[in-house]
Amino acid sequence: MSIVLPPLSALGTVWYVELFDSLNQEKADETSGLVRLFLTDFEEKYSRFKPHSLISTLNNTGALINPDQTTIALLTLAQKFYRDTGGIFNPLIGEHLLARGYDTNYSFTPKTEPSDFPSPLTALSISRESIKLTAGQIDLGGYGKGWLIDQLSLFLRDRGFQYFLINGGGDMYATSNYDEPIPIYLEHPTLPNTYIAETTLKNQGFAASSTEKRRWQVAGKKYSHIVDTTNPTKNSSDLNNDTFGIYVKAPLAVTADAWSTTLLISKPETHQALLTQEQVTHATFNVQSGTLISSPNF
Amino acid sequence: MPIVVVILGVIIIIMGVAFFLIPRPADEAALPPPVATEENNRTETMEIAEEQTVETEPLPSITPGTITLQENVTYLTPARTEHQLAVTMTVDNNNIVTDVNVVYDETNGFSNGHQERFDGLYKAEVIGKPLSEISLSRVGGASLTTDAFNEAVRNMLEPQVN
């Protein structure tokens, strides 16, 4: 038996925490409150939609003085993913999202998008004394939720929980159900209330990406929160002629999160050596053909 | 004494008959070899990626334990390369796919690196169950959007519709 805490809203999506450890209702209620505070604190601190967050400060002023270790680690990880993916993953897509109207107010009023993507290796300098941003705008959407899921898992472990599953808007981390793998279900990218396959997680993170979610249309032109960093001039409606869902597993949720977006844009075989090294497995679902292709051990 | 000899002789005869009538392991090995099938033609060098054709509609009524579906499928990778698949599926009593065999591009080899990575077998049940039966904590998918986002999209669309 497990307890699923009441759903929470954070980072623009719905969060679930399922606890398999034995606990009473009082403990469950207390934990739910602590989880809510944890998520809220992260959002206040790092969401670009919050005007006084650290990310907004960095985007607006170009600098953070005496940054804390968490912020340093968070942004350093973005640089790592940029290197690992050959530049496909890029946290400096904030300007492009803003230009598409994906802003604090969800205005969806498009403007001209920048034609290039600054490199976080050169435009973002990180040290214990300061973090400086000299070009572009940071958006943590490509991996921030995965990062938060991993942080929350550490938070739960510190409070004595061993067996749990965290679901942040469809991205997850799960330990186990008393050492048994936990079944999860891959959502169909387009059909509501339908899943296409069952798989399991055991001490793994999971993330999914799709060309279908979070998209909108203005004046006959389609937009998405997915930014194709391989082609600055490509409209999001050109991302694919078919609709795809990408599902990724990795030892950490943040790793799965970063790769789920990357693999929606670029071919998996391009990164195969690194994916194998980092124990990242994946599956691709083509909605039009109804086929699901998965890497070994997904 | 003669009686003892006779008895011993009968025993020996019985043992001899038994020796020839009871099958030995060597006899079982002499059974005719299995008929070559597509399954048995797999070799070490022929690493086939298992693929499941996902059905969201109930499968038709079929004879259990037999290969009942054979489809030629075209699939596209996100990089928009197109490939042909010949898929055969075995279905059990409950219309659950228990075995899937896939041949890529009508060859024993592979047409690109994307397929060559699929060594080993990936077999999974094809499930088309509604999510209403599943706890939402277990659903993995692209970010579920909050009401705020959906409302903003609706508000944006309304002037266009009007």
PDB file of N, CA and C in Angstrom, chain A residues 12-13 16 18 20 102 106 108 145 165 167 169-170 172 182-187 193-196 206 208 210 213-214 216-218 239-240 242 244 267 269 272 282 285-286 289-296, chain B residues 50-56 73-80 85 104 112-114 117-119 122 125 127-132 134-146 148-149 152-153 156-157 160:
ATOM      1  N   GLY A  12       4.427  25.572 -13.009  1.00  0.00           N
ATOM      2  CA  GLY A  12       3.463  25.524 -14.109  1.00  0.00           C
ATOM      3  C   GLY A  12       2.885  24.160 -14.389  1.00  0.00           C
ATOM      4  N   THR A  13       2.987  23.255 -13.446  1.00  0.00           N
ATOM      5  CA  THR A  13       2.442  21.931 -13.689  1.00  0.00           C
ATOM      6  C   THR A  13       2.010  21.295 -12.373  1.00  0.00           C
ATOM      7  N   TYR A  16       2.990  15.139  -7.988  1.00  0.00           N
ATOM      8  CA  TYR A  16       2.511  14.084  -7.099  1.00  0.00           C
ATOM      9  C   TYR A  16       3.721  13.476  -6.378  1.00  0.00           C
ATOM     10  N   GLU A  18       4.326   9.982  -4.187  1.00  0.00           N
ATOM     11  CA  GLU A  18       3.746   8.725  -3.703  1.00  0.00           C
ATOM     12  C   GLU A  18       4.740   8.087  -2.744  1.00  0.00           C
ATOM     13  N   PHE A  20       5.777   4.938  -0.280  1.00  0.00           N
ATOM     14  CA  PHE A  20       5.535   3.524  -0.003  1.00  0.00           C
ATOM     15  C   PHE A  20       5.938   3.140   1.410  1.00  0.00           C
ATOM     16  N   TYR A 102       6.113  33.324 -24.874  1.00  0.00           N
ATOM     17  CA  TYR A 102       6.021  32.424 -23.725  1.00  0.00           C
ATOM     18  C   TYR A 102       6.646  33.147 -22.536  1.00  0.00           C
ATOM     19  N   TYR A 106       2.044  34.735 -20.133  1.00  0.00           N
ATOM     20  CA  TYR A 106       1.550  33.887 -21.228  1.00  0.00           C
ATOM     21  C   TYR A 106       0.874  34.769 -22.285  1.00  0.00           C
ATOM     22  N   PHE A 108       1.666  35.206 -25.356  1.00  0.00           N
ATOM     23  CA  PHE A 108       1.657  34.580 -26.687  1.00  0.00           C
ATOM     24  C   PHE A 108       1.652  35.624 -27.789  1.00  0.00           C
ATOM     25  N   LYS A 145      13.127  21.184 -14.000  1.00  0.00           N
ATOM     26  CA  LYS A 145      12.175  20.334 -13.292  1.00  0.00           C
ATOM     27  C   LYS A 145      12.837  19.039 -12.851  1.00  0.00           C
ATOM     28  N   LEU A 165       8.012   7.727  -4.964  1.00  0.00           N
ATOM     29  CA  LEU A 165       8.000   8.141  -6.364  1.00  0.00           C
ATOM     30  C   LEU A 165       7.582   9.600  -6.408  1.00  0.00           C
ATOM     31  N   ASN A 167       6.523  12.611  -9.006  1.00  0.00           N
ATOM     32  CA  ASN A 167       6.068  12.905 -10.368  1.00  0.00           C
ATOM     33  C   ASN A 167       5.834  14.402 -10.482  1.00  0.00           C
ATOM     34  N   GLY A 169       4.814  16.832 -13.126  1.00  0.00           N
ATOM     35  CA  GLY A 169       4.296  17.100 -14.464  1.00  0.00           C
ATOM     36  C   GLY A 169       4.635  16.035 -15.480  1.00  0.00           C
ATOM     37  N   GLY A 170       4.762  14.794 -15.039  1.00  0.00           N
ATOM     38  CA  GLY A 170       5.047  13.708 -15.967  1.00  0.00           C
ATOM     39  C   GLY A 170       6.499  13.289 -15.996  1.00  0.00           C
ATOM     40  N   MET A 172       9.792  12.123 -13.631  1.00  0.00           N
ATOM     41  CA  MET A 172       9.766  11.399 -12.355  1.00  0.00           C
ATOM     42  C   MET A 172      11.145  11.043 -11.833  1.00  0.00           C
ATOM     43  N   ILE A 182       8.927  -0.013  -9.636  1.00  0.00           N
ATOM     44  CA  ILE A 182       7.605   0.615  -9.596  1.00  0.00           C
ATOM     45  C   ILE A 182       7.077   0.783 -11.018  1.00  0.00           C
ATOM     46  N   PRO A 183       5.904   0.247 -11.322  1.00  0.00           N
ATOM     47  CA  PRO A 183       5.347   0.408 -12.673  1.00  0.00           C
ATOM     48  C   PRO A 183       4.925   1.851 -12.932  1.00  0.00           C
ATOM     49  N   ILE A 184       5.246   2.310 -14.123  1.00  0.00           N
ATOM     50  CA  ILE A 184       4.750   3.612 -14.585  1.00  0.00           C
ATOM     51  C   ILE A 184       4.192   3.428 -15.984  1.00  0.00           C
ATOM     52  N   TYR A 185       3.494   4.457 -16.463  1.00  0.00           N
ATOM     53  CA  TYR A 185       2.769   4.337 -17.715  1.00  0.00           C
ATOM     54  C   TYR A 185       3.096   5.526 -18.612  1.00  0.00           C
ATOM     55  N   LEU A 186       3.421   5.207 -19.864  1.00  0.00           N
ATOM     56  CA  LEU A 186       3.805   6.251 -20.812  1.00  0.00           C
ATOM     57  C   LEU A 186       2.548   6.856 -21.440  1.00  0.00           C
ATOM     58  N   GLU A 187       2.395   8.148 -21.219  1.00  0.00           N
ATOM     59  CA  GLU A 187       1.198   8.814 -21.719  1.00  0.00           C
ATOM     60  C   GLU A 187       1.248   8.975 -23.228  1.00  0.00           C
ATOM     61  N   ASN A 193      -6.139  10.939 -21.798  1.00  0.00           N
ATOM     62  CA  ASN A 193      -6.453   9.846 -20.867  1.00  0.00           C
ATOM     63  C   ASN A 193      -6.127   8.473 -21.441  1.00  0.00           C
ATOM     64  N   THR A 194      -5.034   8.380 -22.160  1.00  0.00           N
ATOM     65  CA  THR A 194      -4.630   7.115 -22.759  1.00  0.00           C
ATOM     66  C   THR A 194      -3.137   6.908 -22.569  1.00  0.00           C
ATOM     67  N   TYR A 195      -2.742   5.676 -22.279  1.00  0.00           N
ATOM     68  CA  TYR A 195      -1.314   5.399 -22.235  1.00  0.00           C
ATOM     69  C   TYR A 195      -0.977   4.322 -23.240  1.00  0.00           C
ATOM     70  N   ILE A 196       0.269   4.337 -23.673  1.00  0.00           N
ATOM     71  CA  ILE A 196       0.676   3.465 -24.763  1.00  0.00           C
ATOM     72  C   ILE A 196       1.510   2.284 -24.310  1.00  0.00           C
ATOM     73  N   PHE A 206      13.052   9.749 -14.827  1.00  0.00           N
ATOM     74  CA  PHE A 206      12.316   9.590 -16.079  1.00  0.00           C
ATOM     75  C   PHE A 206      11.859  10.961 -16.541  1.00  0.00           C
ATOM     76  N   ALA A 208       9.878  12.964 -20.168  1.00  0.00           N
ATOM     77  CA  ALA A 208       9.253  12.822 -21.474  1.00  0.00           C
ATOM     78  C   ALA A 208       9.184  14.176 -22.140  1.00  0.00           C
ATOM     79  N   SER A 210       7.561  16.090 -25.931  1.00  0.00           N
ATOM     80  CA  SER A 210       6.673  15.866 -27.057  1.00  0.00           C
ATOM     81  C   SER A 210       6.562  17.131 -27.873  1.00  0.00           C
ATOM     82  N   LYS A 213       2.750  19.036 -26.631  1.00  0.00           N
ATOM     83  CA  LYS A 213       2.311  19.783 -25.461  1.00  0.00           C
ATOM     84  C   LYS A 213       2.818  21.217 -25.498  1.00  0.00           C
ATOM     85  N   ARG A 214       2.139  22.103 -24.825  1.00  0.00           N
ATOM     86  CA  ARG A 214       2.516  23.512 -24.689  1.00  0.00           C
ATOM     87  C   ARG A 214       2.812  24.131 -26.052  1.00  0.00           C
ATOM     88  N   TRP A 216       0.953  26.661 -29.217  1.00  0.00           N
ATOM     89  CA  TRP A 216      -0.123  27.604 -29.473  1.00  0.00           C
ATOM     90  C   TRP A 216       0.024  28.135 -30.890  1.00  0.00           C
ATOM     91  N   GLN A 217      -1.005  28.842 -31.317  1.00  0.00           N
ATOM     92  CA  GLN A 217      -1.008  29.299 -32.706  1.00  0.00           C
ATOM     93  C   GLN A 217      -1.409  30.761 -32.745  1.00  0.00           C
ATOM     94  N   VAL A 218      -0.653  31.537 -33.491  1.00  0.00           N
ATOM     95  CA  VAL A 218      -0.963  32.955 -33.647  1.00  0.00           C
ATOM     96  C   VAL A 218      -0.868  33.304 -35.116  1.00  0.00           C
ATOM     97  N   LEU A 239       9.164  21.580 -36.674  1.00  0.00           N
ATOM     98  CA  LEU A 239       9.990  20.676 -35.884  1.00  0.00           C
ATOM     99  C   LEU A 239       9.863  19.248 -36.388  1.00  0.00           C
ATOM    100  N   ASN A 240       8.685  18.841 -36.695  1.00  0.00           N
ATOM    101  CA  ASN A 240       8.463  17.507 -37.254  1.00  0.00           C
ATOM    102  C   ASN A 240       7.190  17.533 -38.078  1.00  0.00           C
ATOM    103  N   ASP A 242       5.586  14.723 -38.406  1.00  0.00           N
ATOM    104  CA  ASP A 242       4.810  13.830 -37.561  1.00  0.00           C
ATOM    105  C   ASP A 242       4.901  14.296 -36.114  1.00  0.00           C
ATOM    106  N   PHE A 244       5.688  13.341 -32.285  1.00  0.00           N
ATOM    107  CA  PHE A 244       6.488  12.357 -31.557  1.00  0.00           C
ATOM    108  C   PHE A 244       6.380  12.549 -30.064  1.00  0.00           C
ATOM    109  N   LYS A 267      19.149  13.264 -33.549  1.00  0.00           N
ATOM    110  CA  LYS A 267      19.077  11.812 -33.663  1.00  0.00           C
ATOM    111  C   LYS A 267      19.795  11.128 -32.487  1.00  0.00           C
ATOM    112  N   GLU A 269      21.328   8.356 -32.314  1.00  0.00           N
ATOM    113  CA  GLU A 269      22.608   7.701 -32.650  1.00  0.00           C
ATOM    114  C   GLU A 269      23.772   8.676 -32.644  1.00  0.00           C
ATOM    115  N   GLN A 272      25.118   8.242 -29.106  1.00  0.00           N
ATOM    116  CA  GLN A 272      24.945   6.904 -28.546  1.00  0.00           C
ATOM    117  C   GLN A 272      26.022   6.543 -27.518  1.00  0.00           C
ATOM    118  N   HIS A 282      16.002   5.142 -23.882  1.00  0.00           N
ATOM    119  CA  HIS A 282      14.958   6.005 -24.421  1.00  0.00           C
ATOM    120  C   HIS A 282      14.018   5.238 -25.318  1.00  0.00           C
ATOM    121  N   PHE A 285       7.972   7.402 -29.710  1.00  0.00           N
ATOM    122  CA  PHE A 285       6.652   7.007 -30.187  1.00  0.00           C
ATOM    123  C   PHE A 285       6.225   7.933 -31.315  1.00  0.00           C
ATOM    124  N   ASN A 286       5.947   7.343 -32.457  1.00  0.00           N
ATOM    125  CA  ASN A 286       5.438   8.093 -33.601  1.00  0.00           C
ATOM    126  C   ASN A 286       3.916   7.972 -33.609  1.00  0.00           C
ATOM    127  N   SER A 289       2.273   6.734 -37.114  1.00  0.00           N
ATOM    128  CA  SER A 289       2.424   5.320 -37.469  1.00  0.00           C
ATOM    129  C   SER A 289       2.072   4.399 -36.316  1.00  0.00           C
ATOM    130  N   GLY A 290       1.952   4.961 -35.116  1.00  0.00           N
ATOM    131  CA  GLY A 290       1.591   4.141 -33.968  1.00  0.00           C
ATOM    132  C   GLY A 290       2.682   3.197 -33.524  1.00  0.00           C
ATOM    133  N   THR A 291       3.930   3.534 -33.799  1.00  0.00           N
ATOM    134  CA  THR A 291       5.029   2.642 -33.458  1.00  0.00           C
ATOM    135  C   THR A 291       5.858   3.199 -32.317  1.00  0.00           C
ATOM    136  N   LEU A 292       6.313   2.313 -31.482  1.00  0.00           N
ATOM    137  CA  LEU A 292       7.163   2.665 -30.344  1.00  0.00           C
ATOM    138  C   LEU A 292       8.479   1.926 -30.493  1.00  0.00           C
ATOM    139  N   ILE A 293       9.552   2.658 -30.603  1.00  0.00           N
ATOM    140  CA  ILE A 293      10.874   2.061 -30.749  1.00  0.00           C
ATOM    141  C   ILE A 293      11.683   2.429 -29.520  1.00  0.00           C
ATOM    142  N   SER A 294      12.300   1.410 -28.921  1.00  0.00           N
ATOM    143  CA  SER A 294      13.018   1.682 -27.684  1.00  0.00           C
ATOM    144  C   SER A 294      14.425   1.137 -27.740  1.00  0.00           C
ATOM    145  N   SER A 295      15.301   1.785 -27.002  1.00  0.00           N
ATOM    146  CA  SER A 295      16.668   1.314 -26.906  1.00  0.00           C
ATOM    147  C   SER A 295      16.716   0.124 -25.954  1.00  0.00           C
ATOM    148  N   PRO A 296      17.802  -0.649 -25.983  1.00  0.00           N
ATOM    149  CA  PRO A 296      17.881  -1.817 -25.097  1.00  0.00           C
ATOM    150  C   PRO A 296      17.725  -1.432 -23.634  1.00  0.00           C
TER     151      PRO A 296
ATOM    152  N   GLU B  50      13.349  -5.241 -31.446  1.00  0.00           N
ATOM    153  CA  GLU B  50      11.945  -5.531 -31.260  1.00  0.00           C
ATOM    154  C   GLU B  50      11.174  -4.239 -31.230  1.00  0.00           C
ATOM    155  N   GLU B  51      10.077  -4.263 -31.868  1.00  0.00           N
ATOM    156  CA  GLU B  51       9.260  -3.064 -31.902  1.00  0.00           C
ATOM    157  C   GLU B  51       7.828  -3.478 -31.656  1.00  0.00           C
ATOM    158  N   GLN B  52       7.132  -2.655 -31.007  1.00  0.00           N
ATOM    159  CA  GLN B  52       5.746  -2.973 -30.811  1.00  0.00           C
ATOM    160  C   GLN B  52       4.899  -1.984 -31.569  1.00  0.00           C
ATOM    161  N   THR B  53       3.933  -2.503 -32.248  1.00  0.00           N
ATOM    162  CA  THR B  53       2.969  -1.631 -32.882  1.00  0.00           C
ATOM    163  C   THR B  53       1.916  -1.321 -31.839  1.00  0.00           C
ATOM    164  N   VAL B  54       1.761  -0.058 -31.551  1.00  0.00           N
ATOM    165  CA  VAL B  54       0.882   0.304 -30.454  1.00  0.00           C
ATOM    166  C   VAL B  54      -0.535   0.422 -30.957  1.00  0.00           C
ATOM    167  N   GLU B  55      -1.407  -0.290 -30.319  1.00  0.00           N
ATOM    168  CA  GLU B  55      -2.803  -0.231 -30.705  1.00  0.00           C
ATOM    169  C   GLU B  55      -3.573   0.505 -29.634  1.00  0.00           C
ATOM    170  N   THR B  56      -4.388   1.438 -30.019  1.00  0.00           N
ATOM    171  CA  THR B  56      -5.249   2.070 -29.035  1.00  0.00           C
ATOM    172  C   THR B  56      -6.665   1.563 -29.156  1.00  0.00           C
ATOM    173  N   VAL B  73       4.954  -1.994 -41.963  1.00  0.00           N
ATOM    174  CA  VAL B  73       4.815  -0.693 -41.316  1.00  0.00           C
ATOM    175  C   VAL B  73       5.901   0.239 -41.800  1.00  0.00           C
ATOM    176  N   THR B  74       5.530   1.462 -42.020  1.00  0.00           N
ATOM    177  CA  THR B  74       6.513   2.491 -42.327  1.00  0.00           C
ATOM    178  C   THR B  74       6.645   3.384 -41.107  1.00  0.00           C
ATOM    179  N   TYR B  75       7.843   3.594 -40.679  1.00  0.00           N
ATOM    180  CA  TYR B  75       7.998   4.500 -39.541  1.00  0.00           C
ATOM    181  C   TYR B  75       9.001   5.593 -39.875  1.00  0.00           C
ATOM    182  N   LEU B  76       8.799   6.694 -39.204  1.00  0.00           N
ATOM    183  CA  LEU B  76       9.678   7.836 -39.380  1.00  0.00           C
ATOM    184  C   LEU B  76      10.427   8.095 -38.083  1.00  0.00           C
ATOM    185  N   THR B  77      11.704   8.381 -38.183  1.00  0.00           N
ATOM    186  CA  THR B  77      12.436   8.812 -36.999  1.00  0.00           C
ATOM    187  C   THR B  77      12.240  10.309 -36.842  1.00  0.00           C
ATOM    188  N   PRO B  78      12.540  10.849 -35.685  1.00  0.00           N
ATOM    189  CA  PRO B  78      12.443  12.303 -35.542  1.00  0.00           C
ATOM    190  C   PRO B  78      13.290  13.053 -36.550  1.00  0.00           C
ATOM    191  N   ALA B  79      14.309  12.397 -37.080  1.00  0.00           N
ATOM    192  CA  ALA B  79      15.121  13.036 -38.107  1.00  0.00           C
ATOM    193  C   ALA B  79      14.485  12.896 -39.480  1.00  0.00           C
ATOM    194  N   ARG B  80      13.273  12.323 -39.510  1.00  0.00           N
ATOM    195  CA  ARG B  80      12.470  12.222 -40.739  1.00  0.00           C
ATOM    196  C   ARG B  80      13.083  11.293 -41.774  1.00  0.00           C
ATOM    197  N   LEU B  85       9.193  -1.778 -41.972  1.00  0.00           N
ATOM    198  CA  LEU B  85       9.257  -2.862 -41.002  1.00  0.00           C
ATOM    199  C   LEU B  85       8.242  -3.922 -41.382  1.00  0.00           C
ATOM    200  N   TYR B 104      13.709  -5.366 -40.346  1.00  0.00           N
ATOM    201  CA  TYR B 104      13.857  -4.003 -40.851  1.00  0.00           C
ATOM    202  C   TYR B 104      14.216  -3.978 -42.321  1.00  0.00           C
ATOM    203  N   ASN B 112      20.622   1.690 -40.961  1.00  0.00           N
ATOM    204  CA  ASN B 112      21.296   2.819 -40.326  1.00  0.00           C
ATOM    205  C   ASN B 112      21.650   2.493 -38.881  1.00  0.00           C
ATOM    206  N   GLY B 113      22.453   3.339 -38.316  1.00  0.00           N
ATOM    207  CA  GLY B 113      22.936   3.093 -36.967  1.00  0.00           C
ATOM    208  C   GLY B 113      21.842   3.079 -35.926  1.00  0.00           C
ATOM    209  N   HIS B 114      20.770   3.761 -36.198  1.00  0.00           N
ATOM    210  CA  HIS B 114      19.653   3.811 -35.247  1.00  0.00           C
ATOM    211  C   HIS B 114      19.115   2.412 -34.975  1.00  0.00           C
ATOM    212  N   ARG B 117      21.611  -0.307 -33.067  1.00  0.00           N
ATOM    213  CA  ARG B 117      21.770  -0.252 -31.621  1.00  0.00           C
ATOM    214  C   ARG B 117      20.825  -1.204 -30.921  1.00  0.00           C
ATOM    215  N   PHE B 118      19.807  -1.669 -31.613  1.00  0.00           N
ATOM    216  CA  PHE B 118      18.792  -2.449 -30.938  1.00  0.00           C
ATOM    217  C   PHE B 118      19.181  -3.914 -30.891  1.00  0.00           C
ATOM    218  N   ASP B 119      20.214  -4.207 -30.145  1.00  0.00           N
ATOM    219  CA  ASP B 119      20.546  -5.612 -29.975  1.00  0.00           C
ATOM    220  C   ASP B 119      19.688  -6.171 -28.855  1.00  0.00           C
ATOM    221  N   TYR B 122      13.231  -6.676 -27.324  1.00  0.00           N
ATOM    222  CA  TYR B 122      12.367  -5.855 -26.494  1.00  0.00           C
ATOM    223  C   TYR B 122      10.942  -6.319 -26.719  1.00  0.00           C
ATOM    224  N   GLU B 125       3.921  -6.008 -23.587  1.00  0.00           N
ATOM    225  CA  GLU B 125       2.501  -6.095 -23.871  1.00  0.00           C
ATOM    226  C   GLU B 125       2.039  -4.813 -24.532  1.00  0.00           C
ATOM    227  N   ILE B 127      -0.638  -2.290 -24.681  1.00  0.00           N
ATOM    228  CA  ILE B 127      -1.704  -1.913 -23.761  1.00  0.00           C
ATOM    229  C   ILE B 127      -2.414  -0.691 -24.291  1.00  0.00           C
ATOM    230  N   GLY B 128      -3.704  -0.748 -24.293  1.00  0.00           N
ATOM    231  CA  GLY B 128      -4.448   0.429 -24.725  1.00  0.00           C
ATOM    232  C   GLY B 128      -5.488   0.792 -23.691  1.00  0.00           C
ATOM    233  N   LYS B 129      -5.072   0.777 -22.433  1.00  0.00           N
ATOM    234  CA  LYS B 129      -6.046   1.019 -21.369  1.00  0.00           C
ATOM    235  C   LYS B 129      -6.209   2.505 -21.124  1.00  0.00           C
ATOM    236  N   PRO B 130      -7.377   2.875 -20.696  1.00  0.00           N
ATOM    237  CA  PRO B 130      -7.585   4.290 -20.390  1.00  0.00           C
ATOM    238  C   PRO B 130      -6.853   4.665 -19.106  1.00  0.00           C
ATOM    239  N   LEU B 131      -6.403   5.879 -19.045  1.00  0.00           N
ATOM    240  CA  LEU B 131      -5.680   6.359 -17.888  1.00  0.00           C
ATOM    241  C   LEU B 131      -6.545   6.435 -16.643  1.00  0.00           C
ATOM    242  N   SER B 132      -7.845   6.409 -16.834  1.00  0.00           N
ATOM    243  CA  SER B 132      -8.732   6.527 -15.684  1.00  0.00           C
ATOM    244  C   SER B 132      -8.521   5.374 -14.713  1.00  0.00           C
ATOM    245  N   ILE B 134      -5.572   4.310 -13.881  1.00  0.00           N
ATOM    246  CA  ILE B 134      -4.218   4.433 -13.348  1.00  0.00           C
ATOM    247  C   ILE B 134      -4.108   5.669 -12.468  1.00  0.00           C
ATOM    248  N   SER B 135      -3.359   5.541 -11.388  1.00  0.00           N
ATOM    249  CA  SER B 135      -3.087   6.720 -10.569  1.00  0.00           C
ATOM    250  C   SER B 135      -2.252   7.704 -11.375  1.00  0.00           C
ATOM    251  N   LEU B 136      -2.614   8.965 -11.355  1.00  0.00           N
ATOM    252  CA  LEU B 136      -1.881   9.964 -12.122  1.00  0.00           C
ATOM    253  C   LEU B 136      -0.448  10.130 -11.643  1.00  0.00           C
ATOM    254  N   SER B 137      -0.154   9.678 -10.441  1.00  0.00           N
ATOM    255  CA  SER B 137       1.226   9.743  -9.970  1.00  0.00           C
ATOM    256  C   SER B 137       2.134   8.841 -10.799  1.00  0.00           C
ATOM    257  N   ARG B 138       1.556   7.888 -11.496  1.00  0.00           N
ATOM    258  CA  ARG B 138       2.351   6.929 -12.255  1.00  0.00           C
ATOM    259  C   ARG B 138       2.433   7.246 -13.745  1.00  0.00           C
ATOM    260  N   VAL B 139       1.856   8.358 -14.157  1.00  0.00           N
ATOM    261  CA  VAL B 139       1.799   8.671 -15.582  1.00  0.00           C
ATOM    262  C   VAL B 139       2.999   9.506 -15.979  1.00  0.00           C
ATOM    263  N   GLY B 140       3.735   9.015 -16.959  1.00  0.00           N
ATOM    264  CA  GLY B 140       4.892   9.735 -17.462  1.00  0.00           C
ATOM    265  C   GLY B 140       4.591  10.306 -18.827  1.00  0.00           C
ATOM    266  N   GLY B 141       4.769  11.598 -18.962  1.00  0.00           N
ATOM    267  CA  GLY B 141       4.514  12.217 -20.247  1.00  0.00           C
ATOM    268  C   GLY B 141       5.051  13.620 -20.268  1.00  0.00           C
ATOM    269  N   ALA B 142       4.924  14.270 -21.410  1.00  0.00           N
ATOM    270  CA  ALA B 142       5.358  15.655 -21.509  1.00  0.00           C
ATOM    271  C   ALA B 142       4.546  16.509 -20.547  1.00  0.00           C
ATOM    272  N   SER B 143       5.131  17.576 -20.128  1.00  0.00           N
ATOM    273  CA  SER B 143       4.580  18.356 -19.018  1.00  0.00           C
ATOM    274  C   SER B 143       3.086  18.589 -19.135  1.00  0.00           C
ATOM    275  N   LEU B 144       2.410  18.165 -18.131  1.00  0.00           N
ATOM    276  CA  LEU B 144       1.004  18.503 -18.036  1.00  0.00           C
ATOM    277  C   LEU B 144       0.897  19.992 -17.771  1.00  0.00           C
ATOM    278  N   THR B 145       0.008  20.605 -18.419  1.00  0.00           N
ATOM    279  CA  THR B 145      -0.082  22.048 -18.257  1.00  0.00           C
ATOM    280  C   THR B 145      -1.102  22.402 -17.193  1.00  0.00           C
ATOM    281  N   THR B 146      -0.866  23.498 -16.561  1.00  0.00           N
ATOM    282  CA  THR B 146      -1.803  23.937 -15.550  1.00  0.00           C
ATOM    283  C   THR B 146      -2.959  24.663 -16.210  1.00  0.00           C
ATOM    284  N   ALA B 148      -3.734  27.614 -15.806  1.00  0.00           N
ATOM    285  CA  ALA B 148      -3.346  28.965 -16.226  1.00  0.00           C
ATOM    286  C   ALA B 148      -2.892  28.984 -17.669  1.00  0.00           C
ATOM    287  N   PHE B 149      -2.066  28.031 -18.009  1.00  0.00           N
ATOM    288  CA  PHE B 149      -1.579  27.988 -19.384  1.00  0.00           C
ATOM    289  C   PHE B 149      -2.728  27.708 -20.340  1.00  0.00           C
ATOM    290  N   ALA B 152      -4.932  30.650 -20.776  1.00  0.00           N
ATOM    291  CA  ALA B 152      -4.299  31.683 -21.608  1.00  0.00           C
ATOM    292  C   ALA B 152      -4.407  31.334 -23.087  1.00  0.00           C
ATOM    293  N   VAL B 153      -4.236  30.076 -23.389  1.00  0.00           N
ATOM    294  CA  VAL B 153      -4.359  29.659 -24.789  1.00  0.00           C
ATOM    295  C   VAL B 153      -5.788  29.840 -25.260  1.00  0.00           C
ATOM    296  N   MET B 156      -6.524  33.405 -25.913  1.00  0.00           N
ATOM    297  CA  MET B 156      -5.889  33.873 -27.121  1.00  0.00           C
ATOM    298  C   MET B 156      -6.654  33.403 -28.339  1.00  0.00           C
ATOM    299  N   LEU B 157      -7.198  32.207 -28.261  1.00  0.00           N
ATOM    300  CA  LEU B 157      -7.883  31.643 -29.423  1.00  0.00           C
ATOM    301  C   LEU B 157      -9.246  32.257 -29.656  1.00  0.00           C
ATOM    302  N   GLN B 160      -9.643  34.878 -32.301  1.00  0.00           N
ATOM    303  CA  GLN B 160      -9.413  34.337 -33.642  1.00  0.00           C
ATOM    304  C   GLN B 160     -10.644  33.586 -34.118  1.00  0.00           C
TER     305      GLN B 160
END
